[in-house]
XYZ file of N, CA and C in Angstrom:
513
model
N 2.678 -1.177 -13.557
C 2.628 0.197 -13.077
C 1.265 0.443 -12.441
N 1.268 0.845 -11.191
C 0.012 1.072 -10.475
C -0.353 2.537 -10.358
N 0.544 3.406 -10.793
C 0.248 4.840 -10.728
C -0.332 5.297 -12.058
N -1.286 6.221 -12.023
C -1.860 6.718 -13.282
C -0.841 7.585 -14.022
N -1.018 7.711 -15.322
C -0.108 8.536 -16.118
C -0.202 10.006 -15.719
N -1.400 10.446 -15.392
C -1.615 11.826 -14.962
C -1.897 11.806 -13.464
N -1.128 12.589 -12.717
C -1.290 12.599 -11.260
C -2.599 13.261 -10.861
N -3.292 12.620 -9.976
C -4.544 13.119 -9.429
C -4.203 14.186 -8.390
N -4.654 15.426 -8.561
C -4.291 16.487 -7.613
C -4.779 16.217 -6.189
N -5.720 15.317 -6.033
C -6.192 14.981 -4.690
C -5.132 14.225 -3.894
N -4.106 13.700 -4.590
C -3.024 12.968 -3.942
C -1.708 13.736 -3.977
N -1.799 15.007 -4.298
C -0.641 15.904 -4.287
C -0.887 16.895 -3.155
N 0.120 17.087 -2.308
C -0.071 17.975 -1.167
C -0.320 19.415 -1.605
N -0.997 20.145 -0.769
C -1.344 21.542 -1.045
C -0.104 22.355 -1.373
N 0.975 22.144 -0.631
C 2.186 22.947 -0.869
C 2.834 22.635 -2.217
N 2.433 21.541 -2.854
C 2.960 21.188 -4.171
C 1.923 21.438 -5.282
N 0.851 22.142 -4.925
C -0.144 22.508 -5.918
C -1.366 21.625 -5.995
N -1.457 20.621 -5.133
C -2.628 19.751 -5.123
C -3.598 20.153 -4.034
N -4.420 19.218 -3.633
C -5.437 19.501 -2.618
C -5.304 18.630 -1.375
N -4.304 17.765 -1.317
C -4.136 16.847 -0.198
C -3.544 17.575 1.019
N -4.223 17.477 2.139
C -3.699 18.061 3.378
C -2.643 17.130 3.976
N -1.793 17.694 4.797
C -0.794 16.873 5.482
C -1.467 15.828 6.367
N -2.542 16.204 7.021
C -3.250 15.259 7.900
C -3.777 14.069 7.107
N -4.365 14.318 5.940
C -4.869 13.216 5.122
C -3.734 12.395 4.532
N -2.625 13.038 4.198
C -1.451 12.308 3.704
C -0.987 11.313 4.770
N -0.943 11.756 6.007
C -0.541 10.874 7.099
C -1.539 9.725 7.279
N -2.824 10.019 7.151
C -3.832 8.947 7.259
C -3.668 7.926 6.145
N -3.364 8.389 4.937
C -3.125 7.470 3.823
C -1.933 6.568 4.113
N -0.870 7.148 4.680
C 0.323 6.362 5.009
C 0.021 5.317 6.078
N -0.740 5.702 7.086
C -1.085 4.756 8.149
C -1.962 3.631 7.617
N -2.911 3.981 6.761
C -3.787 2.948 6.193
C -2.972 1.993 5.318
N -2.083 2.529 4.503
C -1.236 1.689 3.655
C -0.372 0.764 4.513
N 0.176 1.291 5.598
C 0.990 0.472 6.493
C 0.154 -0.656 7.104
N -1.076 -0.365 7.467
C -1.958 -1.404 8.019
C -2.253 -2.481 6.982
N -2.517 -2.059 5.753
C -2.785 -3.030 4.677
C -1.586 -3.951 4.487
N -0.393 -3.368 4.439
C 0.821 -4.162 4.241
C 1.093 -5.073 5.435
N 0.909 -4.541 6.629
C 1.175 -5.337 7.825
C 0.222 -6.526 7.933
N -0.982 -6.364 7.420
C -1.977 -7.431 7.509
C -1.524 -8.703 6.793
N -0.677 -8.570 5.772
C -0.199 -9.736 5.019
C 1.300 -9.973 5.218
N 1.939 -9.206 6.071
C 3.389 -9.295 6.259
C 3.843 -10.695 6.646
N 3.051 -11.392 7.412
C 3.412 -12.754 7.822
C 3.647 -13.685 6.647
N 3.023 -13.398 5.507
C 3.225 -14.232 4.323
C 4.654 -14.106 3.797
N 5.246 -12.950 3.979
C 6.659 -12.781 3.622
C 7.547 -13.354 4.720
N 7.258 -12.974 5.952
C 8.130 -13.369 7.054
C 8.169 -14.880 7.267
N 7.113 -15.583 6.925
C 7.153 -17.046 7.053
C 8.056 -17.665 5.986
N 8.189 -17.008 4.842
C 9.063 -17.497 3.779
C 10.499 -17.015 3.940
N 10.684 -15.845 4.531
C 12.004 -15.220 4.698
C 12.136 -14.657 6.111
N 12.173 -15.506 7.105
C 12.161 -15.005 8.488
C 13.355 -14.129 8.854
N 14.446 -14.237 8.145
C 15.621 -13.444 8.486
C 15.737 -12.126 7.745
N 14.757 -11.792 6.932
C 14.831 -10.568 6.131
C 13.904 -9.515 6.728
N 14.465 -8.478 7.351
C 13.640 -7.475 8.033
C 13.148 -6.343 7.136
N 13.517 -6.321 5.872
C 13.251 -5.143 5.046
C 11.773 -4.772 4.896
N 10.872 -5.702 4.638
C 9.462 -5.290 4.547
C 8.919 -4.731 5.873
N 9.255 -5.368 6.978
C 8.793 -4.859 8.280
C 9.379 -3.470 8.538
N 10.620 -3.275 8.174
C 11.239 -1.966 8.361
C 10.542 -0.897 7.526
N 10.092 -1.245 6.329
C 9.378 -0.276 5.494
C 8.078 0.157 6.150
N 7.356 -0.788 6.719
C 6.108 -0.474 7.413
C 6.397 0.393 8.634
N 7.431 0.024 9.373
C 7.802 0.811 10.553
C 8.218 2.231 10.168
N 8.936 2.363 9.061
C 9.358 3.696 8.620
C 8.180 4.527 8.124
N 7.201 3.899 7.513
C 6.003 4.642 7.106
C 5.341 5.260 8.335
N 5.222 4.472 9.373
C 4.608 4.972 10.606
C 5.504 6.006 11.297
N 6.809 5.790 11.253
C 7.740 6.757 11.842
C 7.673 8.080 11.095
N 7.494 8.037 9.778
C 7.336 9.267 9.004
C 6.090 10.026 9.466
N 5.005 9.307 9.682
C 3.769 9.932 10.158
C 4.006 10.637 11.496
N 4.803 10.025 12.348
C 5.086 10.610 13.668
C 6.155 11.704 13.603
N 6.737 11.931 12.441
C 7.770 12.946 12.287
C 9.149 12.497 12.744
N 9.346 11.209 12.878
C 10.613 10.676 13.374
C 11.644 10.419 12.279
N 11.185 10.288 11.041
C 12.097 10.116 9.903
C 11.641 11.031 8.776
N 12.558 11.362 7.913
C 12.263 12.210 6.752
C 11.650 11.366 5.649
N 10.980 12.057 4.737
C 10.338 11.386 3.609
C 11.337 10.541 2.824
N 12.507 11.072 2.542
C 13.493 10.344 1.736
C 13.930 9.048 2.415
N 13.985 9.052 3.720
C 14.364 7.850 4.454
C 13.266 6.790 4.354
N 12.017 7.200 4.543
C 10.906 6.250 4.427
C 10.842 5.684 3.013
N 11.026 6.537 2.023
C 10.996 6.085 0.627
C 12.126 5.097 0.350
N 13.325 5.407 0.829
C 14.470 4.522 0.588
C 14.247 3.146 1.220
N 13.738 3.122 2.439
C 13.488 1.847 3.106
C 12.368 1.090 2.377
N 11.394 1.819 1.843
C 10.367 1.183 1.015
C 10.979 0.517 -0.214
N 11.947 1.187 -0.813
C 12.647 0.601 -1.966
C 13.392 -0.672 -1.598
N 13.965 -0.713 -0.407
C 14.652 -1.924 0.048
C 13.659 -3.072 0.225
N 12.454 -2.766 0.683
C 11.429 -3.806 0.822
C 11.053 -4.365 -0.547
N 10.985 -3.494 -1.535
C 10.692 -3.986 -2.887
C 11.837 -4.850 -3.392
N 13.055 -4.517 -2.994
C 14.194 -5.365 -3.327
C 14.058 -6.750 -2.721
N 13.498 -6.831 -1.537
C 13.288 -8.123 -0.882
C 12.298 -8.982 -1.662
N 11.437 -8.338 -2.421
C 10.431 -9.068 -3.193
C 11.011 -9.733 -4.429
N 12.078 -9.193 -4.950
C 12.580 -9.611 -6.269
C 12.859 -11.093 -6.400
N 13.450 -11.707 -5.398
C 13.792 -13.129 -5.538
C 12.729 -14.055 -4.936
N 11.612 -13.518 -4.567
C 10.496 -14.298 -4.029
C 9.451 -14.524 -5.117
N 8.536 -15.409 -4.857
C 7.410 -15.663 -5.747
C 6.139 -15.705 -4.911
N 5.016 -15.546 -5.573
C 3.725 -15.728 -4.927
C 3.451 -14.756 -3.797
N 2.815 -15.263 -2.756
C 2.334 -14.434 -1.656
C 3.460 -13.655 -0.983
N 4.616 -14.272 -0.804
C 5.735 -13.581 -0.153
C 6.176 -12.381 -0.977
N 6.238 -12.549 -2.269
C 6.640 -11.450 -3.162
C 5.664 -10.282 -3.061
N 4.377 -10.591 -3.158
C 3.363 -9.539 -3.115
C 3.327 -8.843 -1.755
N 3.531 -9.604 -0.690
C 3.541 -8.994 0.649
C 4.712 -8.026 0.794
N 5.862 -8.376 0.256
C 7.014 -7.466 0.308
C 6.754 -6.223 -0.534
N 6.141 -6.404 -1.692
C 5.787 -5.243 -2.526
C 4.794 -4.333 -1.799
N 3.842 -4.936 -1.088
C 2.878 -4.126 -0.326
C 3.601 -3.265 0.693
N 4.571 -3.852 1.382
C 5.340 -3.095 2.370
C 6.148 -1.987 1.704
N 6.739 -2.285 0.570
C 7.503 -1.272 -0.151
C 6.640 -0.113 -0.600
N 5.452 -0.422 -1.076
C 4.521 0.630 -1.480
C 4.104 1.469 -0.282
N 3.902 0.829 0.867
C 3.538 1.580 2.074
C 4.644 2.561 2.447
N 5.883 2.131 2.333
C 6.993 3.020 2.629
C 7.085 4.194 1.681
N 6.639 3.996 0.455
C 6.716 5.041 -0.565
C 5.602 6.079 -0.454
N 4.587 5.839 0.341
C 3.480 6.791 0.483
C 3.965 8.141 0.999
N 5.007 8.131 1.812
C 5.558 9.403 2.311
C 6.009 10.286 1.151
N 6.497 9.678 0.097
C 6.981 10.408 -1.078
C 5.851 10.751 -2.039
N 5.049 9.765 -2.393
C 3.927 9.943 -3.322
C 2.707 9.282 -2.688
N 1.771 10.101 -2.276
C 0.599 9.603 -1.548
C -0.169 8.537 -2.314
N -0.160 8.605 -3.639
C -0.918 7.656 -4.454
C -0.395 6.222 -4.351
N 0.747 6.013 -3.712
C 1.226 4.640 -3.494
C 0.350 3.907 -2.485
N -0.542 4.629 -1.826
C -1.436 3.986 -0.851
C -2.197 2.851 -1.494
N -2.621 3.037 -2.731
C -3.381 1.996 -3.410
C -2.493 0.823 -3.804
N -1.215 1.080 -4.044
C -0.283 -0.005 -4.338
C -0.138 -0.942 -3.160
N -0.030 -0.370 -1.962
C 0.070 -1.212 -0.767
C -1.170 -2.091 -0.639
N -2.328 -1.503 -0.853
C -3.579 -2.256 -0.739
C -3.693 -3.318 -1.823
N -3.385 -2.960 -3.058
C -3.515 -3.899 -4.178
C -2.571 -5.082 -4.024
N -1.321 -4.814 -3.654
C -0.382 -5.918 -3.473
C -0.777 -6.796 -2.286
N -1.347 -6.209 -1.249
C -1.813 -7.016 -0.123
C -2.941 -7.953 -0.559
N -3.830 -7.458 -1.400
C -4.900 -8.317 -1.917
C -4.319 -9.430 -2.777
N -3.341 -9.081 -3.620
C -2.688 -10.114 -4.440
C -1.997 -11.156 -3.552
N -1.408 -10.715 -2.446
C -0.765 -11.654 -1.520
C -1.796 -12.602 -0.917
N -2.924 -12.050 -0.489
C -3.985 -12.888 0.090
C -4.505 -13.889 -0.928
N -4.675 -13.446 -2.155
C -5.124 -14.364 -3.218
C -4.113 -15.475 -3.442
N -2.828 -15.111 -3.509
C -1.781 -16.095 -3.784
C -1.624 -17.107 -2.655
N -1.928 -16.697 -1.431
C -1.781 -17.592 -0.278
C -2.975 -18.525 -0.092
N -4.063 -18.232 -0.759
C -5.287 -19.008 -0.561
C -5.174 -20.394 -1.191
N -5.886 -21.347 -0.624
C -5.926 -22.675 -1.240
C -6.527 -22.600 -2.645
N -6.190 -23.572 -3.444
C -6.681 -23.613 -4.819
C -8.205 -23.500 -4.851
N -8.682 -22.646 -5.725
C -10.115 -22.433 -5.877
C -10.704 -21.396 -4.933
N -9.904 -20.875 -4.007
C -10.408 -19.918 -3.023
C -9.757 -18.541 -3.137
N -8.970 -18.335 -4.175
C -8.214 -17.080 -4.262
C -9.107 -15.858 -4.433
N -10.137 -15.962 -5.246
C -11.021 -14.802 -5.448
C -11.737 -14.432 -4.152
N -12.211 -15.420 -3.442
C -12.887 -15.160 -2.167
C -11.912 -14.563 -1.161
N -10.684 -15.062 -1.128
C -9.676 -14.521 -0.209
C -9.369 -13.066 -0.549
N -9.302 -12.771 -1.841
C -9.057 -11.396 -2.271
C -10.191 -10.461 -1.868
N -11.418 -10.928 -2.027
C -12.569 -10.105 -1.629
C -12.579 -9.865 -0.117
N -12.244 -10.889 0.650
C -12.186 -10.729 2.109
C -11.107 -9.722 2.508
N -9.950 -9.794 1.864
C -8.877 -8.850 2.165
C -9.285 -7.436 1.782
N -9.890 -7.288 0.628
C -10.354 -5.975 0.169
C -11.367 -5.396 1.153
N -12.288 -6.214 1.612
C -13.288 -5.736 2.568
C -12.649 -5.382 3.904
N -11.684 -6.201 4.351
C -10.974 -5.887 5.591
C -10.312 -4.517 5.476
N -9.646 -4.288 4.348
C -8.980 -3.005 4.133
C -9.972 -1.851 4.194
N -11.096 -2.017 3.550
C -12.108 -0.954 3.557
C -12.626 -0.696 4.962
N -12.718 -1.746 5.750
C -13.167 -1.578 7.138
C -12.156 -0.786 7.971
N -10.907 -0.757 7.559
C -9.858 -0.037 8.288
C -9.764 1.433 7.891
N -10.432 1.821 6.829
C -10.306 3.193 6.324
C -10.843 4.224 7.312
N -10.019 5.195 7.660
C -10.529 6.303 8.472
C -11.578 7.083 7.676
N -12.589 7.542 8.332
C -13.679 8.255 7.659
C -13.178 9.450 6.852
N -12.163 10.140 7.337
C -11.661 11.349 6.666
C -11.128 11.080 5.256
N -10.645 9.852 5.001
C -10.098 9.539 3.676
C -10.884 8.459 2.943
N -11.940 7.991 3.554
C -12.713 6.883 2.974
C -13.195 7.179 1.555
N -13.852 8.289 1.353
C -14.368 8.623 0.028
C -13.257 8.772 -0.995
N -12.165 9.388 -0.601
C -11.023 9.575 -1.485
C -10.450 8.232 -1.936
N -10.225 7.332 -0.995
C -9.642 6.031 -1.327
C -10.605 5.191 -2.155
N -11.872 5.170 -1.791
C -12.833 4.371 -2.562
C -12.953 4.892 -3.987
N -12.923 6.208 -4.166
C -12.952 6.756 -5.516
C -11.668 6.417 -6.264
N -10.537 6.462 -5.584
C -9.266 6.095 -6.198
C -9.289 4.628 -6.623
N -9.861 3.767 -5.798
C -9.983 2.357 -6.177
C -10.822 2.209 -7.437
N -11.906 2.939 -7.500
C -12.772 2.865 -8.682
C -12.015 3.329 -9.929
N -11.295 4.434 -9.805
C -10.599 5.003 -10.954
C -9.396 4.174 -11.403
N -8.707 3.545 -10.456
C -7.485 2.811 -10.805
C -7.633 1.295 -10.758
N -8.834 0.804 -10.620
C -9.043 -0.634 -10.523
C -8.467 -1.371 -11.733
N -8.635 -0.826 -12.912
C -8.138 -1.497 -14.120
C -6.622 -1.643 -14.123
N -5.899 -0.625 -13.638
C -4.439 -0.741 -13.640
C -3.915 -1.428 -12.380
N -4.814 -1.763 -11.473
C -4.455 -2.495 -10.252
C -5.024 -3.910 -10.288
N -5.020 -4.520 -11.456
C -5.390 -5.921 -11.633
C -6.827 -6.236 -11.215
N -7.693 -5.249 -11.198
C -9.113 -5.418 -10.837
C -9.294 -6.034 -9.455
N -8.370 -5.752 -8.534
C -8.453 -6.359 -7.198
C -9.472 -5.670 -6.308
N -9.958 -4.504 -6.723
C -10.878 -3.772 -5.865
C -12.345 -4.029 -6.198
N -12.619 -5.124 -6.883
C -13.997 -5.555 -7.147
C -14.474 -6.396 -5.970
N -14.736 -5.747 -4.866
C -15.136 -6.540 -3.687
C -16.423 -6.029 -3.077
């Protein structure tokens, strides 16, 4: 479980009683989609005929553009997680990253799930003895992609949830 037991109001939209603006919610979704897409090839090389993870990333971005409803993006994210079930290693984690990205439209805090699973995918794909370094490189790449408007929020979220996210944000 990558979500905290108590929801952080910074990841709940204003209309639902939190402090997250729609603009920042969209930025979180785009960042999560970028994190997932960065490792998507690890899934697609193992399962070239399975479009579900790519579709989840595409739906996350389509939700940001207002082209699909939240429930549709979430459902497609769930299908990407289904694609992960019979996989192992890097392919599994890459599919989970895509599924988490699709779920950001529903619950903004899934943004960290997309990032954490992408780091796990990079670690799993690395040659023996290089997984920690690969994870740190992926984590740093992700941080370099953060829009300034959400940078502090995401970095604080990483600090707060690092323990439940397999300590992947120690980079």
